[in-house]
Short mmCIF file of C-alpha atoms in Angstrom, two decimals:
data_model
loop_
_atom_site.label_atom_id
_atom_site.label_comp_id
_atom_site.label_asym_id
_atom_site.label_seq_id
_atom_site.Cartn_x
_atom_site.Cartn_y
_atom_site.Cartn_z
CA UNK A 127 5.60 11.75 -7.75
CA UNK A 128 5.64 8.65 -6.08
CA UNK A 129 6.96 9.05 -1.94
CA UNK A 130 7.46 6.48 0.55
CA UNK A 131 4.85 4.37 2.52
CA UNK A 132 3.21 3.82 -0.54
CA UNK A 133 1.88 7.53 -1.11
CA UNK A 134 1.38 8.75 -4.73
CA UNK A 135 1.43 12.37 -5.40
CA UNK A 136 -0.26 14.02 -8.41
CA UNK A 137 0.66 17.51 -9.56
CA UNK A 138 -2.88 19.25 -10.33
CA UNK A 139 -3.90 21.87 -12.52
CA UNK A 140 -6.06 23.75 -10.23
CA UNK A 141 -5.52 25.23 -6.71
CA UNK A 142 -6.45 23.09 -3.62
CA UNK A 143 -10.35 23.97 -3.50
CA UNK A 144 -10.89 23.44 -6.81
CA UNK A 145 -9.51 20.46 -7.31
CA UNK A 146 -11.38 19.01 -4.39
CA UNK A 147 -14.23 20.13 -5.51
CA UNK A 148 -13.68 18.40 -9.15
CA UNK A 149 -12.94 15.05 -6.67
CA UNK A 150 -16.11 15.23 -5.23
CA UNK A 151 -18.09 16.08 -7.78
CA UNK A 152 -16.34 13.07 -9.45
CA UNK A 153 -16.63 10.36 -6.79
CA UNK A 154 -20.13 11.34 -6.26
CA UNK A 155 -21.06 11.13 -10.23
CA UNK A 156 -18.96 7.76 -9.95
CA UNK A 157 -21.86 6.06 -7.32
CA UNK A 158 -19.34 7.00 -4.09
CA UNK A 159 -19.68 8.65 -1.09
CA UNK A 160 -18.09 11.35 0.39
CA UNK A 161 -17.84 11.08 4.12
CA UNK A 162 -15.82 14.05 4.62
CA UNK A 163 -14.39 17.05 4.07
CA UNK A 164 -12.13 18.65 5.90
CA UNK A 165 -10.19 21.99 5.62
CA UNK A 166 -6.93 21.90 7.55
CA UNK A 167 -5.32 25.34 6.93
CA UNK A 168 -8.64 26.56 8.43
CA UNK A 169 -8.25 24.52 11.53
CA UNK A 170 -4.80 25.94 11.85
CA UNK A 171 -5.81 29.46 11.60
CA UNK A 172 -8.51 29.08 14.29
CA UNK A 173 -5.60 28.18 17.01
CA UNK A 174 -3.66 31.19 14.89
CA UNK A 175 -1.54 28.81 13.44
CA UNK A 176 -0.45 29.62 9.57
CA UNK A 177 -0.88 26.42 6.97
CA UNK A 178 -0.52 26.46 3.18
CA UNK A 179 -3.65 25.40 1.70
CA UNK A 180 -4.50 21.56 2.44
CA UNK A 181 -7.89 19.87 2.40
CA UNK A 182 -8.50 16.28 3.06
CA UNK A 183 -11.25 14.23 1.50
CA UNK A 184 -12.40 11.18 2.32
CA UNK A 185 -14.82 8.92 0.27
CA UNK A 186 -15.68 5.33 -0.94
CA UNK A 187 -18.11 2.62 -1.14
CA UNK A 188 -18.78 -0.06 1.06
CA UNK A 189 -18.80 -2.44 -1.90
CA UNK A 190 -15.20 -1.13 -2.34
CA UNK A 191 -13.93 -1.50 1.17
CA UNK A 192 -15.80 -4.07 3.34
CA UNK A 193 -14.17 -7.19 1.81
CA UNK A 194 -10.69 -5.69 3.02
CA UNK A 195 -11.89 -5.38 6.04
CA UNK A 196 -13.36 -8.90 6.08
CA UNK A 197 -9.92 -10.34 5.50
CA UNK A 198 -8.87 -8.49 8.17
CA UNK A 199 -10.87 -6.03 10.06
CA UNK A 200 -7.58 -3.86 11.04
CA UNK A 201 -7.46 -2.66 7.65
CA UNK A 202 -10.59 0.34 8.38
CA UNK A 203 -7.99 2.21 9.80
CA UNK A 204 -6.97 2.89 6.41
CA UNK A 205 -10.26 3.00 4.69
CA UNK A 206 -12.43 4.52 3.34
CA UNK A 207 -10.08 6.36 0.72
CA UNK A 208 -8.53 9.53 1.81
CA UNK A 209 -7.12 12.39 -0.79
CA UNK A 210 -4.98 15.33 0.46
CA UNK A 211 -4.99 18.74 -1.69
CA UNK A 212 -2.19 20.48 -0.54
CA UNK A 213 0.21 23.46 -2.14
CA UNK A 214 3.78 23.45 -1.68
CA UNK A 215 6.10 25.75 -0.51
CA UNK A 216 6.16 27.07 -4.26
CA UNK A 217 2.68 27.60 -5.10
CA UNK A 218 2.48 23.78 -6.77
CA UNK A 219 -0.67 21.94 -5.92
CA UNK A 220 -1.03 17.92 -5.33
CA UNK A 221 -3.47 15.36 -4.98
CA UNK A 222 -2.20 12.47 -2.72
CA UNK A 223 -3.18 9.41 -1.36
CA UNK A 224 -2.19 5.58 -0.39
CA UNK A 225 -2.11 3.47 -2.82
CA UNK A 226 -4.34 0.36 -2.58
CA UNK A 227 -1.22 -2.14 -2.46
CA UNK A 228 -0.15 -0.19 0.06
CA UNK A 229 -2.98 -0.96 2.52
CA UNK A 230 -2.96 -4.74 1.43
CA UNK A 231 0.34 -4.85 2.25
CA UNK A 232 -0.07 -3.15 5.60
CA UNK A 233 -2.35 -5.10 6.76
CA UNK A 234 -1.34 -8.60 5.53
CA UNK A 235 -4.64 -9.01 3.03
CA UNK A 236 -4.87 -12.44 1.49
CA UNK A 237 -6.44 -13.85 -1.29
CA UNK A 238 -9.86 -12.97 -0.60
CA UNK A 239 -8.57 -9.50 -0.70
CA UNK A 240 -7.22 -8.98 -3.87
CA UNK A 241 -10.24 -8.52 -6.21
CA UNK A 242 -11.66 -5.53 -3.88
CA UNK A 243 -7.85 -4.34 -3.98
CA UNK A 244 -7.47 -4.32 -7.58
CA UNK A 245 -10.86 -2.57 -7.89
CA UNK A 246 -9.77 -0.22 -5.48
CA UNK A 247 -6.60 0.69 -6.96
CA UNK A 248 -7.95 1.05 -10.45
CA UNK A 249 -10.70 3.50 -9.18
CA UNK A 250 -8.70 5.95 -7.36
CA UNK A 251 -5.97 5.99 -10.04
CA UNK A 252 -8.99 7.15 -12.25
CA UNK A 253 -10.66 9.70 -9.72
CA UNK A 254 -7.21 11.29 -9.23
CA UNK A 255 -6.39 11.94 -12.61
CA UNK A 256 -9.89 13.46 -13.12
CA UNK A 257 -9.78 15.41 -10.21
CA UNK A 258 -6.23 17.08 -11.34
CA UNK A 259 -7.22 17.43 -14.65
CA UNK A 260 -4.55 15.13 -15.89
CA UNK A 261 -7.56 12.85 -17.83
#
């Protein structure tokens, strides 16, 4: 499922933990990093707030991301990667996340850009699939 503002979303085989956990394991196996991890319907529920299940995960590689932000430094707002696990309101779980275009575009990236872009894109579209069991 492709939304706007250049967000893809991936239906998943697996509930929300699980298939973060099979994206970490992944990008981590893969030579990335994982920065973060962070649980969202747990935040809600400590202000007693409900939330369907929906985890964030963010991750990359410095090789990956630097040269985007050496076209234009503006563009680490967006970086590193970010994937959101969430379940819909009928019990359907995705895997989401901006596109690499996306970013390029949103920042204006040139040239010098579009190798690390390409990578990029390629890599996540890989990770993704894994991750939702779609590969």
């Amino acid at each position: 499922m492709s939304g706007s503002q250049g967000i893809v979303s991936v239906e998943s085989r697996f509930g929300v933990t699980e298939t973060l956990d099979r994206l970490a394991e992944t990008v981590t196996r893969l030579g990335l990093h994982v920065f973060a991890r962070i649980d969202h319907m747990a935040g809600a529920q400590d202000v007693g707030l409900l939330l369907r299940p929906t985890q964030l995960l963010i991750f990359g590689n410095p090789k990956g991301g630097t040269p985007l932000m050496q076209d234009k430094q503006i563009a680490g707002i967006d970086l590193p990667v970010k994937a959101l696990a969430w379940e819909d309101e009928h019990g359907k779980v995705w895997l989401s996340y901006n596109t690499a275009e996306w970013i390029a575009v949103r920042h204006g990236l040139g040239d010098a850009s579009v190798a690390a872009v390409q990578a990029i894109a390629s890599g996540i579209d890989k990770v993704i699939g894994l991750a939702a069991g779609r590969e």
